[in-house]
Coordinates of C-alpha atoms in Angstrom, one line a residue:
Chain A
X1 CA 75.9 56.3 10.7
X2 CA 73.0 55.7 13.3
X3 CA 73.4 52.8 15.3
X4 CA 70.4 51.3 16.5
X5 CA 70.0 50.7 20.5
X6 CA 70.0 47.0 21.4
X7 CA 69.3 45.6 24.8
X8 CA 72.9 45.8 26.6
X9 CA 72.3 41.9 27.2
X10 CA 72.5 39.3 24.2
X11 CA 69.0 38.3 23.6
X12 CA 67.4 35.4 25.2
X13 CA 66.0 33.8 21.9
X14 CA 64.1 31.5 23.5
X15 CA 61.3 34.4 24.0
X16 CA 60.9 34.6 20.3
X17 CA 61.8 30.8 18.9
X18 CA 58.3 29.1 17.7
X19 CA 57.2 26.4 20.1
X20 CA 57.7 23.5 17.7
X21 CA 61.0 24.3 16.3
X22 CA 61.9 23.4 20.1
X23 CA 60.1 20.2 19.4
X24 CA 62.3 20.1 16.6
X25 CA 65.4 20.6 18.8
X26 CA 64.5 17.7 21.4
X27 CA 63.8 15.1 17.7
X28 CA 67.3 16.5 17.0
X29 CA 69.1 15.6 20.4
X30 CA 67.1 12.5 20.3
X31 CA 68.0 11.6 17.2
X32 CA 71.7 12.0 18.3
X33 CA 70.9 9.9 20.9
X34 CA 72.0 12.0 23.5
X35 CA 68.7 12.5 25.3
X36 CA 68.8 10.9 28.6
X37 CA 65.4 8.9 28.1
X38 CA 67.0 7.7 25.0
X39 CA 70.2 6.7 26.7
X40 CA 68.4 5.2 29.3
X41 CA 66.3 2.8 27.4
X42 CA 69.4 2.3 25.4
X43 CA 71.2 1.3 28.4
X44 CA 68.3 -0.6 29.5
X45 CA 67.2 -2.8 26.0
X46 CA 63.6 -2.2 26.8
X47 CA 61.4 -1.2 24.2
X48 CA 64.3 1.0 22.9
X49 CA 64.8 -0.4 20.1
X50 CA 62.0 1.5 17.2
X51 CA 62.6 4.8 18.6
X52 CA 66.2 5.1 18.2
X53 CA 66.7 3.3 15.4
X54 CA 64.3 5.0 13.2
X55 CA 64.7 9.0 14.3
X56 CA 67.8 9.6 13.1
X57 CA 67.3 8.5 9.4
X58 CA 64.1 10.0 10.0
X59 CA 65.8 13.7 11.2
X60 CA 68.4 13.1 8.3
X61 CA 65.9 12.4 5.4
X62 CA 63.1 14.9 6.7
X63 CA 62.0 17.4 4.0
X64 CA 62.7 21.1 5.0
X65 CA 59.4 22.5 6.7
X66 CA 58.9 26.1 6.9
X67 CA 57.9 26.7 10.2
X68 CA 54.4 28.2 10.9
X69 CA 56.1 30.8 12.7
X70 CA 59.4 32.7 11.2
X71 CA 61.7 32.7 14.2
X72 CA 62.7 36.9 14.2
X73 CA 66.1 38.3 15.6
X74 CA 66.7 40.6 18.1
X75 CA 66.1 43.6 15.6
X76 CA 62.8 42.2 14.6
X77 CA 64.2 40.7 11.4
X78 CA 62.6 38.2 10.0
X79 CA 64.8 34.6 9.5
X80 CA 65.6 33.8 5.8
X81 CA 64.1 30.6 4.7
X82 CA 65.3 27.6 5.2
X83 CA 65.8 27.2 1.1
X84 CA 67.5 30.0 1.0
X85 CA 70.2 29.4 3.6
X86 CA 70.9 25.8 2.6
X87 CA 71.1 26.7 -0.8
X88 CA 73.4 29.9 -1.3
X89 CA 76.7 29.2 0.1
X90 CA 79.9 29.7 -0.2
X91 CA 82.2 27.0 0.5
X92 CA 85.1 27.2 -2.0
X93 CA 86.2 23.6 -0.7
X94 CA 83.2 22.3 -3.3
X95 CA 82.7 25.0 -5.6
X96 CA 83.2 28.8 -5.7
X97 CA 79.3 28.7 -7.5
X98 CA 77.4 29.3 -4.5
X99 CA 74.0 27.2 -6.0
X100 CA 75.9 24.5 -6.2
X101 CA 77.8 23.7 -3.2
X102 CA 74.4 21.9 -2.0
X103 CA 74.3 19.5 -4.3
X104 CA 78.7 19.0 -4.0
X105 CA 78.7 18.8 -0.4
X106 CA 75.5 16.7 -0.2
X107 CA 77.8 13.3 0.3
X108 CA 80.5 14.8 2.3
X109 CA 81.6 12.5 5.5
X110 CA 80.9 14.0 8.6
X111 CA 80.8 10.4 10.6
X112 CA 82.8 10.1 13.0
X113 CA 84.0 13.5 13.5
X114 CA 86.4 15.2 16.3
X115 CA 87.6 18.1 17.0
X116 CA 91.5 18.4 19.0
X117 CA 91.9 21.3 20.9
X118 CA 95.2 21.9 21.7
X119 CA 97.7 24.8 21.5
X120 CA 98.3 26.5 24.8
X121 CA 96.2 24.7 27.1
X122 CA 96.3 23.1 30.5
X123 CA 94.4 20.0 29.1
X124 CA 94.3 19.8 25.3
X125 CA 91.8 17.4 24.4
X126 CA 89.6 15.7 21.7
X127 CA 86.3 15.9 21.3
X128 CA 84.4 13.6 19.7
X129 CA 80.9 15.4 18.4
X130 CA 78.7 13.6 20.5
X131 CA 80.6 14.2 23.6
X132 CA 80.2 17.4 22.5
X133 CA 76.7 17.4 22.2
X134 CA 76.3 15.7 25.7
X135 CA 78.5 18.1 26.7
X136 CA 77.1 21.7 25.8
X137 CA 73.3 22.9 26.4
X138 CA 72.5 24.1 22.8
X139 CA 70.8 27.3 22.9
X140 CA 68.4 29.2 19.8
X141 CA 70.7 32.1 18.2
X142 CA 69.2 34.1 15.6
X143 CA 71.8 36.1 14.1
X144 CA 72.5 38.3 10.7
X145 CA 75.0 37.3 8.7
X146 CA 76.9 39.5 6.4
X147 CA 79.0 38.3 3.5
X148 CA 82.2 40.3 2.9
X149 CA 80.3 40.3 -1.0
X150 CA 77.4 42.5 0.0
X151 CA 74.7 40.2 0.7
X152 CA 73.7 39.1 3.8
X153 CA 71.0 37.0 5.9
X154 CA 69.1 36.1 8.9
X155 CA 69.8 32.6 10.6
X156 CA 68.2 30.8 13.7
X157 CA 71.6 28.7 14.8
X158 CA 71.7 26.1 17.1
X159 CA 74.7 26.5 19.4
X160 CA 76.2 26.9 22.2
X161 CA 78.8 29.8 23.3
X162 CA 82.4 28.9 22.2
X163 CA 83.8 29.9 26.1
X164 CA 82.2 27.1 27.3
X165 CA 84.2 25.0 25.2
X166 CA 87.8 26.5 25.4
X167 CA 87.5 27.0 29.1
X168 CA 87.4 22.9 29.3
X169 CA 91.0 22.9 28.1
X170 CA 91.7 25.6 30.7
X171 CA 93.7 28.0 28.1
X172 CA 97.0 29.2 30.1
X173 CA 97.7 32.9 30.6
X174 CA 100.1 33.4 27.5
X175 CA 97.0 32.3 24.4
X176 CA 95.9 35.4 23.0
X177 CA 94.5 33.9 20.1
X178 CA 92.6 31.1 18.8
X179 CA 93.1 29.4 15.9
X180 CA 90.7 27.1 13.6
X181 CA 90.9 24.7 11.0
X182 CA 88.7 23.0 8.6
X183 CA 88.8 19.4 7.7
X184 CA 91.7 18.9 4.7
X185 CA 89.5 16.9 2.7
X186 CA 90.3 16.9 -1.1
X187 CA 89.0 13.6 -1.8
X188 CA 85.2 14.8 -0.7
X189 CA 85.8 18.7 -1.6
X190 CA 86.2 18.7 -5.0
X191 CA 87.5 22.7 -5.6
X192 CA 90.2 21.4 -3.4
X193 CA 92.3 21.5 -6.4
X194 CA 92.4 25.4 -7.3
X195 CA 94.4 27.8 -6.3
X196 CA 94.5 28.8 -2.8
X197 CA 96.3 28.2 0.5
X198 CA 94.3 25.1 1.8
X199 CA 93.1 24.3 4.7
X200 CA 90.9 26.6 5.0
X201 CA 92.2 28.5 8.7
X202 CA 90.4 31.2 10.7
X203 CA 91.1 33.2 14.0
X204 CA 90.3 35.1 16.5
X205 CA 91.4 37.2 19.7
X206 CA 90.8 35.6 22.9
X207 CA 88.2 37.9 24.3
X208 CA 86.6 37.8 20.7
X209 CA 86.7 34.4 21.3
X210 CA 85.5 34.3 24.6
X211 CA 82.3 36.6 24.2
X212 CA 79.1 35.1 24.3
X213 CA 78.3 36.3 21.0
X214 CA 80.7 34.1 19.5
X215 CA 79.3 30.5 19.4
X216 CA 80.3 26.7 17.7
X217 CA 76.9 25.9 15.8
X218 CA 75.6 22.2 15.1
X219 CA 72.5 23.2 13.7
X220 CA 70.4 25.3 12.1
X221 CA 65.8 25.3 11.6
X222 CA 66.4 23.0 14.9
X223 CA 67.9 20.5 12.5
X224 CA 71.6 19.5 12.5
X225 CA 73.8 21.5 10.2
X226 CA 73.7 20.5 6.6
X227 CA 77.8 19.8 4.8
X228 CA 77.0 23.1 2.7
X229 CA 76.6 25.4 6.2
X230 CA 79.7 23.8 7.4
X231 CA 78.4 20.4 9.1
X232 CA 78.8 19.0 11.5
X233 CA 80.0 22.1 13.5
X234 CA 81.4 26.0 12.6
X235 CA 81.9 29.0 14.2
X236 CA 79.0 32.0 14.4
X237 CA 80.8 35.4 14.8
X238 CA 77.9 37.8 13.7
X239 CA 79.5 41.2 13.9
X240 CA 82.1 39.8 11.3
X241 CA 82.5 39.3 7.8
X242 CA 80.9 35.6 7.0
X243 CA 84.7 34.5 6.2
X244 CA 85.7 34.7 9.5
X245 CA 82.9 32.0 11.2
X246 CA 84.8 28.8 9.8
X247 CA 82.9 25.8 8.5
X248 CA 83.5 21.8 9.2
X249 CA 86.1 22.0 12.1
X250 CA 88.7 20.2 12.8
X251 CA 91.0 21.6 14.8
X252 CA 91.7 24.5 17.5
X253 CA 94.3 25.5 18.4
X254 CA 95.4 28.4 21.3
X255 CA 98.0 30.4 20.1
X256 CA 100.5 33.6 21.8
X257 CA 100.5 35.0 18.2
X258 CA 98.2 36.2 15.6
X259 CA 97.7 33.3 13.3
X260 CA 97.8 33.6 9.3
X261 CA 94.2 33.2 7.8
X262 CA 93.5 32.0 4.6
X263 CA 91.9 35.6 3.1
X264 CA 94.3 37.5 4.7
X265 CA 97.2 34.9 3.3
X266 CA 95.7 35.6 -0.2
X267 CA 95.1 39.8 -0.1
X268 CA 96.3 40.9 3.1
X269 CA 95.5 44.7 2.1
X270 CA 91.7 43.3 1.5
X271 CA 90.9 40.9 3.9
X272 CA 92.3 41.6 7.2
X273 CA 92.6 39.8 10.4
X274 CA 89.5 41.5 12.2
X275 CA 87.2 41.7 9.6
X276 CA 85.0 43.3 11.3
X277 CA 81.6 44.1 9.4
X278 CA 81.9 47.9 9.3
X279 CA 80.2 49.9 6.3
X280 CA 82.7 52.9 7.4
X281 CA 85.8 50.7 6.0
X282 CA 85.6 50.0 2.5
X283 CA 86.9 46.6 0.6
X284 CA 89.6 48.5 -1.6
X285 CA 87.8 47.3 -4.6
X286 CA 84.1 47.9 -3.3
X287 CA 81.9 49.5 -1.2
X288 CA 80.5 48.5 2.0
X289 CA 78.0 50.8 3.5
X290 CA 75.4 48.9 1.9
X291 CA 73.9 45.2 1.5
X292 CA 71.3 43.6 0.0
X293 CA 69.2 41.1 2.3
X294 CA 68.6 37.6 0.3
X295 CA 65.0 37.9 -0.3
X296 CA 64.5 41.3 -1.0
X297 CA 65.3 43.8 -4.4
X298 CA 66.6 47.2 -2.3
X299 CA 69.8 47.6 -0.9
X300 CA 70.0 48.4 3.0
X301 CA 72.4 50.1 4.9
X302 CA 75.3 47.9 6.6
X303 CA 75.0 48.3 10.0
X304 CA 78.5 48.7 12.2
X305 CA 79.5 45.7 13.5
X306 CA 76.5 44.3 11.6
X307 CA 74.1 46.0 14.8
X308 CA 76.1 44.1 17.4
X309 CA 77.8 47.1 18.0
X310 CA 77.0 47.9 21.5
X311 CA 77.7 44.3 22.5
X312 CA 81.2 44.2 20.9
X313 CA 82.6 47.9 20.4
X314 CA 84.1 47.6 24.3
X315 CA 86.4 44.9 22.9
X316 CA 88.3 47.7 20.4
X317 CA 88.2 50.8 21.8
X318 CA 92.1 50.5 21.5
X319 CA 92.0 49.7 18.0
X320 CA 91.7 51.8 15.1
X321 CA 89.9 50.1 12.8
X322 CA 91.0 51.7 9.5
X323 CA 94.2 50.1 10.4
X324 CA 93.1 46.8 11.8
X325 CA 90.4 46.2 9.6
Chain B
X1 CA 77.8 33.0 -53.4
X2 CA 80.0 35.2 -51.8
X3 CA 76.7 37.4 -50.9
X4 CA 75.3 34.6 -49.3
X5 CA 78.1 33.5 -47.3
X6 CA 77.8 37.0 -45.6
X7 CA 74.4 37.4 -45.1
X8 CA 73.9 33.6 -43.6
X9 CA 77.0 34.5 -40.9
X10 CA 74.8 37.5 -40.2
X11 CA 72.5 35.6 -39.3
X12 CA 73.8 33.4 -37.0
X13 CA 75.5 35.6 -35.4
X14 CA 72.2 37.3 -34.6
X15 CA 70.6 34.4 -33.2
X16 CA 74.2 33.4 -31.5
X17 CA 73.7 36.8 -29.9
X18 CA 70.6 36.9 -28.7
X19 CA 69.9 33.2 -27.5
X20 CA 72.0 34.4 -24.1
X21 CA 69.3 36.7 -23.5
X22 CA 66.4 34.6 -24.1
X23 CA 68.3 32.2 -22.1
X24 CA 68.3 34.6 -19.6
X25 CA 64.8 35.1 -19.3
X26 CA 63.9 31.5 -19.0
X27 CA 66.4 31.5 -16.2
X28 CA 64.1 34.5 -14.2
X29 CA 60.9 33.1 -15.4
X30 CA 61.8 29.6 -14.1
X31 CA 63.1 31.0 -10.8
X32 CA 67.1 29.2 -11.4
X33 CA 69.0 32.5 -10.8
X34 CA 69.7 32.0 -7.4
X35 CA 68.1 33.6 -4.4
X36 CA 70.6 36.6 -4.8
X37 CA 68.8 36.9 -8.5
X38 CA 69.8 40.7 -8.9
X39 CA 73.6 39.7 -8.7
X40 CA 73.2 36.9 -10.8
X41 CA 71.3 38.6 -13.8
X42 CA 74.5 41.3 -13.3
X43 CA 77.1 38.8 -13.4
X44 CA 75.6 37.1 -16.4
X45 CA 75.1 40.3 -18.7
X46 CA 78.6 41.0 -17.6
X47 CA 80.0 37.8 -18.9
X48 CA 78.0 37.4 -22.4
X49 CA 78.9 41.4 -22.7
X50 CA 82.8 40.4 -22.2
X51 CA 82.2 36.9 -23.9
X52 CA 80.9 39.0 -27.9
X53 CA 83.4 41.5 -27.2
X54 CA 86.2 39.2 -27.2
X55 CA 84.9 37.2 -30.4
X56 CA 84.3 41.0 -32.1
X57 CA 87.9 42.1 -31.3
X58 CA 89.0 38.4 -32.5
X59 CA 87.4 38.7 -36.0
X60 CA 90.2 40.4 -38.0
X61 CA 92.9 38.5 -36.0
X62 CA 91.0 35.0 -37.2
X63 CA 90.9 37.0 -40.7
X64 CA 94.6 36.9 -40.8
X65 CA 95.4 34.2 -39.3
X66 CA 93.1 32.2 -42.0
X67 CA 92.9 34.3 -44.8
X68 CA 89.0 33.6 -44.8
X69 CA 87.2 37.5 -45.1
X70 CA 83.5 37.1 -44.2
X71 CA 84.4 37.0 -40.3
X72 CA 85.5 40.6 -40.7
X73 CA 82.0 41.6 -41.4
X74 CA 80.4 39.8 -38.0
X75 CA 82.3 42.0 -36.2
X76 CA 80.2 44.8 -36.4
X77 CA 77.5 42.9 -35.1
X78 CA 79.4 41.2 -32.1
X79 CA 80.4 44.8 -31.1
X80 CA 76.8 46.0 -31.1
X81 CA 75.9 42.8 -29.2
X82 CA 78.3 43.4 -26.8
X83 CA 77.4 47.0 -26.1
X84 CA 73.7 46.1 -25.5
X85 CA 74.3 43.0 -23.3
X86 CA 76.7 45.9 -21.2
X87 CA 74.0 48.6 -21.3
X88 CA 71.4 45.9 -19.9
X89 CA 74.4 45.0 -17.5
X90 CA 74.6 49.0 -16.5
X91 CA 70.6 49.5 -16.4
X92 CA 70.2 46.1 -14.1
X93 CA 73.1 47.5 -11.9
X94 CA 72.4 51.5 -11.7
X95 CA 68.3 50.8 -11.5
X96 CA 67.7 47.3 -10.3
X97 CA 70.7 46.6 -7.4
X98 CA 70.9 50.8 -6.6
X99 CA 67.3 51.4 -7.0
X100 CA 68.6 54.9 -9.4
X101 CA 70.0 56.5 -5.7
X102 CA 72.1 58.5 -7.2
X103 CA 75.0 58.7 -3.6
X104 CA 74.8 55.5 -3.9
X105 CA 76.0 54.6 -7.1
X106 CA 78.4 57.8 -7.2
X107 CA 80.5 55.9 -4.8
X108 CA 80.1 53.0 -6.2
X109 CA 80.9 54.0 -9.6
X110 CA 83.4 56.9 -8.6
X111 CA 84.6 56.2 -5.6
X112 CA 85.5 52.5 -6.4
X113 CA 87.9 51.0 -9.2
X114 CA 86.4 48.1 -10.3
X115 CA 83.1 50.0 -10.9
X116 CA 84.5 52.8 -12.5
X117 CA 86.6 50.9 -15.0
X118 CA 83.4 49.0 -16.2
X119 CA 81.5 51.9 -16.8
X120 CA 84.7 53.6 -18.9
X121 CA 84.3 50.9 -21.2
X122 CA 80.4 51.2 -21.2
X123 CA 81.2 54.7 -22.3
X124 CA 83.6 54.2 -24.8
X125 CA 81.2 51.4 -26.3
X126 CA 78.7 54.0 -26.5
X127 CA 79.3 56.1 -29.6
X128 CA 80.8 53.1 -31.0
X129 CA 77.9 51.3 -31.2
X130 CA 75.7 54.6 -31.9
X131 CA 77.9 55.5 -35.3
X132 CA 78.0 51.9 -36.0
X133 CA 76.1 52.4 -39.0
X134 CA 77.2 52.7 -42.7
X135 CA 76.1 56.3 -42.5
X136 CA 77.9 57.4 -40.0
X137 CA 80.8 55.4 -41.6
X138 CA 80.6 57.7 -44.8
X139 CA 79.7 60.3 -42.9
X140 CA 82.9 60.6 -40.4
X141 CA 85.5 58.9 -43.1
X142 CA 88.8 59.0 -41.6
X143 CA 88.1 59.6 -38.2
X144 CA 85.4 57.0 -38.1
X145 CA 88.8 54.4 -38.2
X146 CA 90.3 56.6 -35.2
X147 CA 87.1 56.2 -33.3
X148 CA 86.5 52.2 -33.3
X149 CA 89.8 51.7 -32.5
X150 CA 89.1 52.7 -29.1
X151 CA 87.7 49.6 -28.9
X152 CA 91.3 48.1 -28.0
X153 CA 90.6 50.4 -25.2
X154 CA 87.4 49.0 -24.3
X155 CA 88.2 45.7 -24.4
X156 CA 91.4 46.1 -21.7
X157 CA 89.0 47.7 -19.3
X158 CA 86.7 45.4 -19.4
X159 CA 89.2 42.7 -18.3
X160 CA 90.4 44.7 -15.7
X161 CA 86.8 45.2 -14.4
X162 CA 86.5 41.4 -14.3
X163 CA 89.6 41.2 -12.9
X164 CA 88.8 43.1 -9.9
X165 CA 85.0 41.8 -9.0
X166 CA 87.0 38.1 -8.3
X167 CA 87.6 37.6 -4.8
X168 CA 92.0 37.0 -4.6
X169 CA 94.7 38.5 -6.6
X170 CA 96.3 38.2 -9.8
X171 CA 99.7 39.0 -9.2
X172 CA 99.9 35.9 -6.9
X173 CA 97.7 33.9 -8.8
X174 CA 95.5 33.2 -6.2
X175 CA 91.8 32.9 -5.9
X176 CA 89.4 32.7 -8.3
X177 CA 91.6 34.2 -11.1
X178 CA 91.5 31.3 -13.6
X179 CA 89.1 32.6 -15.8
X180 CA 90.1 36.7 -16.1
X181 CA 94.0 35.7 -16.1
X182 CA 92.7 33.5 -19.5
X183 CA 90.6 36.0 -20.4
X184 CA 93.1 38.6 -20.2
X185 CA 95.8 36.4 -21.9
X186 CA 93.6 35.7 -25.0
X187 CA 92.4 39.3 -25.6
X188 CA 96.3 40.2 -25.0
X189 CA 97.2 37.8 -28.0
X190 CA 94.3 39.4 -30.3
X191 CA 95.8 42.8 -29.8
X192 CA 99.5 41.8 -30.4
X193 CA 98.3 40.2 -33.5
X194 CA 97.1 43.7 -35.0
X195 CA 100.6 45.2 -34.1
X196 CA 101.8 45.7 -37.8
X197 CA 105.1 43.7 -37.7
X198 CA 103.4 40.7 -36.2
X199 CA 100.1 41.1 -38.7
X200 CA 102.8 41.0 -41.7
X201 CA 104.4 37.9 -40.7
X202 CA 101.2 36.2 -39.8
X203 CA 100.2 37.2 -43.5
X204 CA 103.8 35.8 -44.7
X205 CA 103.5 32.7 -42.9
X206 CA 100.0 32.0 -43.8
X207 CA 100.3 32.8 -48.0
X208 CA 103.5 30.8 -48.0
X209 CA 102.1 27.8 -46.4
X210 CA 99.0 27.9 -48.4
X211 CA 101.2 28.7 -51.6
X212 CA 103.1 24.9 -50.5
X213 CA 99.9 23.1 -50.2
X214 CA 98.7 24.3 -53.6
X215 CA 102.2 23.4 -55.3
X216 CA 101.6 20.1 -53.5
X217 CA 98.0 19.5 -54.6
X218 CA 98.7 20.4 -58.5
X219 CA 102.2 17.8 -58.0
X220 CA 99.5 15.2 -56.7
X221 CA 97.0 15.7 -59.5

């Protein structure tokens, strides 16, 4: 298994993100009203009024528009389209049928939204999102994703590092983990009814947590997150399985133990806490050592830790991964 | 009359059979399978494969649950059907999804369960549906019986396969189980009603309830 050299430091995407899916990004914050310009002539009532009134519906209703340039990640991959990602998901709160979760989710409440943080913390808090998005510099993140299924993709996130985040709450020196929830919504989530352990709960390990891989994304294209890609904010782990980065959160909590998650609830000799994408460590029922890229008929090799590896493989040198899989 | 009767459920079950696939093919041609295409042509195969099989191993158990014969001679079809929606199943898997690389699909197929117990079935549906023929019928007489009874065999593989490819687990009922736990369940019930005690009373029941209504019929009349 030949890992492929990256650059020891996470990639500044900024060098490779086309010009106007920044412009995109500033309509998006201005449509969120968070800009300061915005705020200000809010504040002020002068000539305030067209601008930030119209841009929001205008962000929300927009059409999808391939950019002229396909953002690329660090690899050189090219970014799956925007098509593709908002319509292939899985999100068994609406449907386990993954080209239909779109249409399911397309109503799903995101207004008002917060997020408590709580757990072992010096100051648990909740956010509201747009203190959040006042709050934390989003940054482009083009990152591979690879389902636990086989398939995987390339997405240009909008985020911003979870660390920044959880080091407002100031965790105290006995959380070792960190544990997320998504919203328990039945009445908008219609496959709430079958059977499995809702909510839907996810965790990591605090340095997992903490590394600057890791992010909470709002957005995706330079648009905000649509309900099918887990609006209005998720987790991005890249270097695990897709099951791991959580979708519409609610809740995080900081925990001294390792929380139960909802796949390793269901098959704990399947799914395991790490998850960790690693084509060496096999589902019992399937292979992993390959993938297929949406988009494209041949199979690729899996990379280990889905080519994060020299970025991540510090943080489980201690670990044998057959066993903590 | 009775000639008829048989040769018009042929046909239908023809047609039946083969609208999946032309289905199918409007599906690719109109661009609705998905952007993961390759695993959506797979998992629909799959499912119209499992979906004839079921209805070919459930013709002699609606035969004596109803007493009404033609449906025993659909079943050859259905099995036939059922074998070439699985080979096209196999060939979209093995040359599509692996590209033919041949360490690739040994692991796949040999190294992993769920793989391997599909492609047991594909091969027990193999000579089945290659001596399917009234031929080879005469031809291998007794042992002819022996070999189609393999499909039994067939047909509890191929729910185990299904089984497996679901994200969750059975034995907890969790996950996406609904469909192979009732898939399972009814192929169960067609197999315990070919066990010979069972057979006899379903026979029993069914002559003596149709013997009432006929008493009743000729006391109405």
């Amino acid at each position: 298994m030949s890992v492929r050299k990256l650059k020891s430091e996470p990639v500044k995407s900024s060098e490779i993100t086309p010009e106007h899916v920044y412009l995109n990004r500033r309509q998006f914050l201005k449509a969120m009203g968070i800009t300061s310009s915005a705020a200000l002539l809010a504040a002020c009532g002068v000539d305030g009024g067209p601008s930030s009134t119209e841009l929001p519906t205008e962000v929300a209703a927009e059409a999808p528009v391939e950019p002229a340039v396909i953002p690329v990640d660090e690899l050189g991959e090219a970014a799956n389209t925007f098509e593709e990602i908002t319509n292939y998901n899985n999100y068994y709160e609406f449907t386990v049928v993954k080209q239909q979760v779109a249409d399911l989710a397309k109503d799903f409440p995101i207004e008002p939204w917060t997020i408590e943080v709580g757990g072992l913390v010096g100051k648990p808090r909740t956010f509201g999102m747009d203190e959040i998005l006042r709050m934390f510099p989003l940054e482009d993140r083009v990152y591979r994703l690879r389902c636990v299924e086989a398939w995987s993709m390339v997405i240009p996130w909008l985020g911003f590092p979870l660390s920044a985040l959880l080091k407002e709450v100031e965790p105290l020196a006995d959380a070792r983990f960190v544990g997320f929830q998504t919203k328990n919504d039945p009445d908008n989530m219609p496959g709430m009814f079958s059977m499995y352990p809702w909510p839907y709960y996810e965790g990591l390990r605090m340095d997992e947590a903490m590394h600057d891989l890791s992010i909470l994304s709002v957005g995706l294209y330079g648009k905000m997150l649509l309900p099918q890609n887990g609006a209005p904010i998720r987790l991005v782990v890249p270097w695990k399985y897709g099951f791991k980065s959580i979708k519409s959160i609610v809740k995080i909590d900081l925990l001294a133990d390792e929380p139960k998650t909802f796949w390793s609830a269901i098959a704990p000799d399947e799914y395991g806490f790490y998850a960790n994408v690693n084509p060496e460590v096999d589902h019992p029922r399937w292979s992993q050592a390959t993938e297929r890229r949406i988009g494209e008929t041949a199979r690729r090799k899996t990379l280990m830790f889905n080519g994060y590896a020299e970025e991540v493989v510090g943080l489980y040198k201690d670990l044998d991964l057959t066993i903590y899989y | 009359m009775k000639r008829w009767n048989i040769s018009w459920l042929n046909v239908v079950t023809h047609i039946g059979a083969l609208i999946p696939l032309l289905v199918l093919i409007w599906d690719y041609a109109n661009d609705n399978l998905t952007v993961n295409w390759i695993q959506a042509v797979e998992q629909r195969t799959g499912f119209i494969a499992l979906n004839l099989l079921v209805l070919s191993l459930a013709s002699t158990p609606v035969q004596t649950l109803t007493g009404y014969r033609p449906v025993h001679y659909i079943r050859r079809p259905l099995g036939v059907w059922a074998f070439v929606y699985a080979a096209l199943h196999f060939i979209v898997f093995s040359v599509i999804d692996y590209g033919w690389d041949w360490s690739l699909l040994r692991e796949a197929i040999f190294e992993k369960p769920y793989a391997l117990v599909g492609f047991a079935a594909l091969v027990i549906l193999t000579p089945l549906a290659l001596t399917s023929w009234k031929w080879w019928k005469k031809k291998l007489g007794k042992r002819w019986k022996r070999l189609h009874q393999m499909v039994y065999l067939a047909g509890i593989l191929v729910i185990v396969h299904y089984a497996w490819v679901v994200k969750g687990t059975i034995i907890t009922l969790q996950g996406n189980v609904l469909l192979p736990v009732l898939y399972g369940a009814i192929v169960a019930l067609l197999l315990i009603m070919r066990l010979p005690p069972v057979k006899r009373n379903i026979t029993r029941w069914r002559t003596s309830l149709q013997g009432r209504i006929h008493a009743r019929r000729r006391m109405a009349s």
